Amino acid sequence: MKFDRSPDLGVKEFRALSGGVTTWIPPIRPRRLRLEWSAMERDDVVHLDRLARRIDEAGPVAVIDPLARNVLSSSQGLALGDPAKWAYTKELALFGGVWSPYVENRVGVVTVGEGGPELYWQHPNWVGYPAHPGMVYTWWAPGLLASGAPVVQWRMEWYDVSGKLFFTSSTPNVAVPIVRTAPEKAAYVRPAVRFDGTRGGDWPMGQSMLCLGDVSAALVAGARPYGEGTPAYSITGYSHAATAGDGAFRDISLDLVEVT
């Protein structure tokens, strides 16, 4: 398999008559992927063929990037920008003043009571982040711990392909990340935090990580991988040819572009 995820920065360069150079960068910079397989077996070919030809639905498609260390978006993993990247129960509020893409958000317990208010990390396209049964995920929000927020539980909500919540994983040991394997029927996972509702105040959100595999030891040791995202993609190119020497197998390639 070949996997090319070279970024499309979209930078344009302009040279003035004086010789000076200016550059222009678009506010949205869609990523592109190219995937290639040689001698793929028939069952796998059928799955990709249905996706590429949009037989079951128009799309977009979810791609779980095997090279991504933190599948949150870069701004979400740093708690920057639009508060719509999070959802929360009524006891909480997000503070950031007049937000901009580079202003850090804070989370506050504004209604004190016995309940456990919860904060959820939202995916921009789906009910959660793409997952598959048997995949291992590590979830942690060390920025909240460092700021002194009264975190009492890490949570991971599992949703099926229809977007229905069917299982929740949790742990009260917030000193270390939570590591869980996606259960049967899992198509999405949504990370969350539960707070002690008896303590009012507000705290910087700081960094957070939803990582592929069990990377808990590295996170506890100080690793802080930045968010690389799990965007929605549209398939724009598709090639399908018989493998040379054995027509039972196929050589497949897909070109994809990030869509908003």
Short mmCIF file of C-alpha atoms in Angstrom, two decimals:
data_model
loop_
_atom_site.label_atom_id
_atom_site.label_comp_id
_atom_site.label_asym_id
_atom_site.label_seq_id
_atom_site.Cartn_x
_atom_site.Cartn_y
_atom_site.Cartn_z
CA MET A 1 0.00 0.00 0.00
CA LYS A 2 1.13 3.59 -0.71
CA PHE A 3 -0.19 6.50 1.31
CA ASP A 4 0.45 10.13 0.36
CA ARG A 5 -1.02 12.86 2.52
CA SER A 6 1.12 15.80 1.37
CA PRO A 7 -0.72 18.99 2.41
CA ASP A 8 -2.15 21.41 -0.13
CA LEU A 9 -1.11 24.70 1.46
CA GLY A 10 -2.61 26.86 -1.28
CA VAL A 11 0.04 29.59 -0.83
CA LYS A 12 0.22 32.12 -3.69
CA GLU A 13 3.32 34.26 -4.19
CA PHE A 14 3.30 37.78 -5.66
CA ARG A 15 6.34 39.82 -6.60
CA ALA A 16 6.16 43.62 -6.72
CA LEU A 17 7.98 45.71 -9.30
CA SER A 18 10.33 46.74 -6.52
CA GLY A 19 11.32 43.10 -6.08
CA GLY A 20 9.54 42.54 -2.75
CA VAL A 21 7.51 39.38 -2.28
CA THR A 22 4.16 38.95 -0.58
CA THR A 23 2.21 35.74 -0.09
CA TRP A 24 -1.49 34.96 0.21
CA ILE A 25 -2.81 31.98 2.18
CA PRO A 26 -6.48 30.93 1.94
CA PRO A 27 -8.32 30.75 5.27
CA ILE A 28 -9.41 27.17 4.48
CA ARG A 29 -6.70 24.81 3.24
CA PRO A 30 -8.24 21.46 2.24
CA ARG A 31 -6.03 18.40 2.51
CA ARG A 32 -5.55 15.81 -0.22
CA LEU A 33 -4.87 12.10 0.08
CA ARG A 34 -3.77 9.52 -2.42
CA LEU A 35 -4.12 5.83 -1.54
CA GLU A 36 -2.79 2.97 -3.65
CA TRP A 37 -3.02 -0.79 -3.20
CA SER A 38 -1.48 -3.62 -5.23
CA ALA A 39 -2.99 -7.11 -5.48
CA MET A 40 -6.02 -6.30 -3.32
CA GLU A 41 -8.41 -9.15 -2.55
CA ARG A 42 -11.92 -9.15 -4.00
CA ASP A 43 -13.90 -8.45 -0.79
CA ASP A 44 -11.82 -5.35 -0.03
CA VAL A 45 -12.12 -4.19 -3.64
CA VAL A 46 -15.91 -4.42 -3.45
CA HIS A 47 -15.98 -2.19 -0.35
CA LEU A 48 -13.82 0.52 -1.96
CA ASP A 49 -15.69 0.25 -5.26
CA ARG A 50 -19.00 0.93 -3.53
CA LEU A 51 -17.49 3.97 -1.78
CA ALA A 52 -15.89 5.39 -4.92
CA ARG A 53 -19.00 4.91 -7.08
CA ARG A 54 -21.30 6.21 -4.31
CA ILE A 55 -23.55 3.18 -4.55
CA ASP A 56 -24.84 3.33 -0.97
CA GLU A 57 -24.85 7.12 -0.41
CA ALA A 58 -23.36 10.29 -1.80
CA GLY A 59 -20.80 10.73 0.98
CA PRO A 60 -18.58 12.28 2.21
CA VAL A 61 -16.43 9.44 3.53
CA ALA A 62 -14.52 9.12 6.79
CA VAL A 63 -10.82 8.30 6.63
CA ILE A 64 -8.93 7.19 9.74
CA ASP A 65 -5.42 8.42 9.04
CA PRO A 66 -2.94 5.74 10.23
CA LEU A 67 -0.21 8.38 10.59
CA ALA A 68 -2.22 10.73 12.82
CA ARG A 69 -1.20 10.70 16.47
CA ASN A 70 -4.03 12.93 17.73
CA VAL A 71 -7.27 12.80 15.72
CA LEU A 72 -8.73 15.97 17.22
CA SER A 73 -8.41 19.04 15.01
CA SER A 74 -5.36 21.20 15.71
CA SER A 75 -7.44 24.07 17.12
CA GLN A 76 -9.65 21.76 19.17
CA GLY A 77 -6.65 19.94 20.63
CA LEU A 78 -5.32 23.33 21.75
CA ALA A 79 -8.75 24.65 22.90
CA LEU A 80 -8.63 27.51 20.41
CA GLY A 81 -11.36 29.28 18.51
CA ASP A 82 -15.06 28.70 18.02
CA PRO A 83 -16.78 27.30 21.16
CA ALA A 84 -19.02 25.26 18.81
CA LYS A 85 -16.20 22.68 18.80
CA TRP A 86 -17.59 21.61 22.19
CA ALA A 87 -20.98 20.77 23.65
CA TYR A 88 -21.76 20.92 27.35
CA THR A 89 -24.48 20.45 29.93
CA LYS A 90 -26.37 23.43 31.34
CA GLU A 91 -24.17 23.74 34.44
CA LEU A 92 -21.18 24.71 32.30
CA ALA A 93 -20.19 27.66 30.14
CA LEU A 94 -17.27 28.33 27.81
CA PHE A 95 -15.46 31.62 28.21
CA GLY A 96 -13.28 33.25 25.61
CA GLY A 97 -14.59 36.77 25.25
CA VAL A 98 -14.85 37.75 21.60
CA TRP A 99 -13.31 34.59 20.19
CA SER A 100 -10.96 34.41 17.23
CA PRO A 101 -9.21 31.39 15.73
CA TYR A 102 -6.28 31.88 18.13
CA VAL A 103 -8.04 32.78 21.39
CA GLU A 104 -7.98 30.05 24.05
CA ASN A 105 -11.25 28.86 25.53
CA ARG A 106 -11.94 28.39 29.22
CA VAL A 107 -14.56 26.16 30.82
CA GLY A 108 -16.50 27.19 33.92
CA VAL A 109 -18.92 25.58 36.35
CA VAL A 110 -21.57 28.29 36.64
CA THR A 111 -24.40 26.34 38.33
CA VAL A 112 -23.22 24.61 41.47
CA GLY A 113 -25.07 21.45 42.48
CA GLU A 114 -24.69 17.76 43.19
CA GLY A 115 -24.79 16.71 39.52
CA GLY A 116 -21.73 16.00 37.40
CA PRO A 117 -21.63 18.52 34.53
CA GLU A 118 -20.08 17.21 31.30
CA LEU A 119 -18.07 18.71 28.44
CA TYR A 120 -18.00 16.96 25.03
CA TRP A 121 -15.50 17.30 22.17
CA GLN A 122 -17.57 17.61 18.97
CA HIS A 123 -16.64 16.37 15.49
CA PRO A 124 -17.57 18.97 12.81
CA ASN A 125 -19.27 16.44 10.52
CA TRP A 126 -20.43 13.42 12.50
CA VAL A 127 -21.76 12.52 15.92
CA GLY A 128 -18.25 11.49 16.93
CA TYR A 129 -14.81 10.63 15.63
CA PRO A 130 -14.63 7.68 13.19
CA ALA A 131 -13.95 4.36 14.88
CA HIS A 132 -14.10 0.66 14.05
CA PRO A 133 -14.64 -2.38 16.30
CA GLY A 134 -11.33 -3.56 17.71
CA MET A 135 -9.56 -0.22 17.35
CA VAL A 136 -7.84 1.08 20.48
CA TYR A 137 -8.22 4.74 21.47
CA THR A 138 -6.49 6.79 24.20
CA TRP A 139 -8.27 9.86 25.57
CA TRP A 140 -6.88 12.51 27.93
CA ALA A 141 -7.21 16.23 28.60
CA PRO A 142 -4.08 17.05 30.65
CA GLY A 143 -4.57 20.78 30.12
CA LEU A 144 -7.61 20.74 32.38
CA LEU A 145 -5.71 18.84 35.05
CA ALA A 146 -2.81 21.29 34.88
CA SER A 147 -5.17 24.24 35.29
CA GLY A 148 -6.70 22.75 38.45
CA ALA A 149 -10.15 22.04 36.98
CA PRO A 150 -12.22 19.63 39.14
CA VAL A 151 -12.18 16.74 36.66
CA VAL A 152 -13.65 13.57 38.20
CA GLN A 153 -14.06 11.30 35.17
CA TRP A 154 -12.84 10.68 31.62
CA ARG A 155 -15.60 9.40 29.32
CA MET A 156 -15.79 7.88 25.83
CA GLU A 157 -19.21 7.57 24.18
CA TRP A 158 -19.62 4.95 21.46
CA TYR A 159 -22.15 5.38 18.63
CA ASP A 160 -23.29 2.98 15.91
CA VAL A 161 -23.39 3.79 12.20
CA SER A 162 -26.85 5.35 12.55
CA GLY A 163 -25.52 7.80 15.15
CA LYS A 164 -27.20 6.12 18.12
CA LEU A 165 -25.37 6.05 21.45
CA PHE A 166 -25.14 2.44 22.66
CA PHE A 167 -22.28 2.31 25.18
CA THR A 168 -20.17 4.60 27.38
CA SER A 169 -16.69 3.88 28.76
CA SER A 170 -15.45 5.83 31.78
CA THR A 171 -12.83 5.91 34.51
CA PRO A 172 -12.56 7.94 37.74
CA ASN A 173 -8.73 7.73 37.70
CA VAL A 174 -8.11 11.04 35.98
CA ALA A 175 -4.39 11.09 36.75
CA VAL A 176 -3.79 8.87 33.72
CA PRO A 177 -5.46 8.64 30.30
CA ILE A 178 -8.36 6.31 29.59
CA VAL A 179 -7.59 3.56 27.07
CA ARG A 180 -10.43 1.55 25.52
CA THR A 181 -11.06 -0.80 22.61
CA ALA A 182 -13.97 0.09 20.32
CA PRO A 183 -16.81 -2.37 20.98
CA GLU A 184 -18.83 -4.24 18.38
CA LYS A 185 -21.10 -1.96 16.31
CA ALA A 186 -18.89 1.07 17.03
CA ALA A 187 -18.69 3.58 14.16
CA TYR A 188 -17.93 6.75 16.14
CA VAL A 189 -16.44 7.73 19.48
CA ARG A 190 -17.04 11.03 21.28
CA PRO A 191 -14.66 11.99 24.12
CA ALA A 192 -15.98 13.80 27.17
CA VAL A 193 -15.06 15.04 30.66
CA ARG A 194 -17.18 15.02 33.81
CA PHE A 195 -16.56 17.67 36.49
CA ASP A 196 -17.28 17.94 40.19
CA GLY A 197 -20.47 20.00 40.12
CA THR A 198 -20.01 21.28 43.69
CA ARG A 199 -17.03 23.45 42.77
CA GLY A 200 -17.65 26.70 40.91
CA GLY A 201 -15.03 28.57 38.91
CA ASP A 202 -13.48 28.65 35.46
CA TRP A 203 -10.26 27.17 34.13
CA PRO A 204 -8.23 27.18 30.89
CA MET A 205 -9.02 24.10 28.83
CA GLY A 206 -5.48 23.61 27.53
CA GLN A 207 -4.38 20.66 25.44
CA SER A 208 -6.32 17.45 24.86
CA MET A 209 -5.60 14.26 22.91
CA LEU A 210 -7.68 11.52 21.32
CA CYS A 211 -5.05 9.14 20.00
CA LEU A 212 -4.96 5.93 18.02
CA GLY A 213 -3.61 2.98 19.98
CA ASP A 214 -2.48 2.83 23.59
CA VAL A 215 -0.14 5.79 23.98
CA SER A 216 -0.95 6.39 27.65
CA ALA A 217 2.63 5.86 28.84
CA ALA A 218 3.96 8.42 26.36
CA LEU A 219 1.30 10.98 27.35
CA VAL A 220 1.99 10.55 31.07
CA ALA A 221 5.72 10.94 30.30
CA GLY A 222 5.00 14.33 28.72
CA ALA A 223 4.24 13.71 25.03
CA ARG A 224 1.74 16.24 23.70
CA PRO A 225 0.92 15.36 20.05
CA TYR A 226 -0.90 18.16 18.26
CA GLY A 227 -4.28 17.54 16.64
CA GLU A 228 -4.20 16.41 13.02
CA GLY A 229 -7.93 15.95 12.58
CA THR A 230 -10.21 13.38 10.96
CA PRO A 231 -11.88 15.47 8.26
CA ALA A 232 -14.56 14.38 5.83
CA TYR A 233 -13.28 13.56 2.35
CA SER A 234 -14.76 13.28 -1.13
CA ILE A 235 -13.34 10.74 -3.57
CA THR A 236 -12.33 12.62 -6.72
CA GLY A 237 -10.28 9.99 -8.54
CA TYR A 238 -10.51 6.20 -8.80
CA SER A 239 -8.53 3.61 -10.76
CA HIS A 240 -9.32 -0.11 -10.85
CA ALA A 241 -7.19 -2.57 -12.82
CA ALA A 242 -6.47 -6.29 -12.75
CA THR A 243 -3.17 -7.19 -11.12
CA ALA A 244 -0.62 -8.29 -13.71
CA GLY A 245 -0.27 -12.07 -13.77
CA ASP A 246 -3.30 -12.81 -11.62
CA GLY A 247 -6.70 -11.44 -12.60
CA ALA A 248 -8.21 -12.55 -9.27
CA PHE A 249 -6.61 -9.51 -7.61
CA ARG A 250 -6.88 -5.78 -8.32
CA ASP A 251 -4.62 -2.71 -8.26
CA ILE A 252 -6.63 0.17 -6.81
CA SER A 253 -5.97 3.87 -6.26
CA LEU A 254 -8.11 6.61 -4.73
CA ASP A 255 -7.66 10.38 -4.76
CA LEU A 256 -9.49 12.29 -2.02
CA VAL A 257 -9.93 15.93 -1.07
CA GLU A 258 -11.11 17.35 2.26
CA VAL A 259 -14.59 18.89 2.08
CA THR A 260 -16.36 21.32 4.41
#
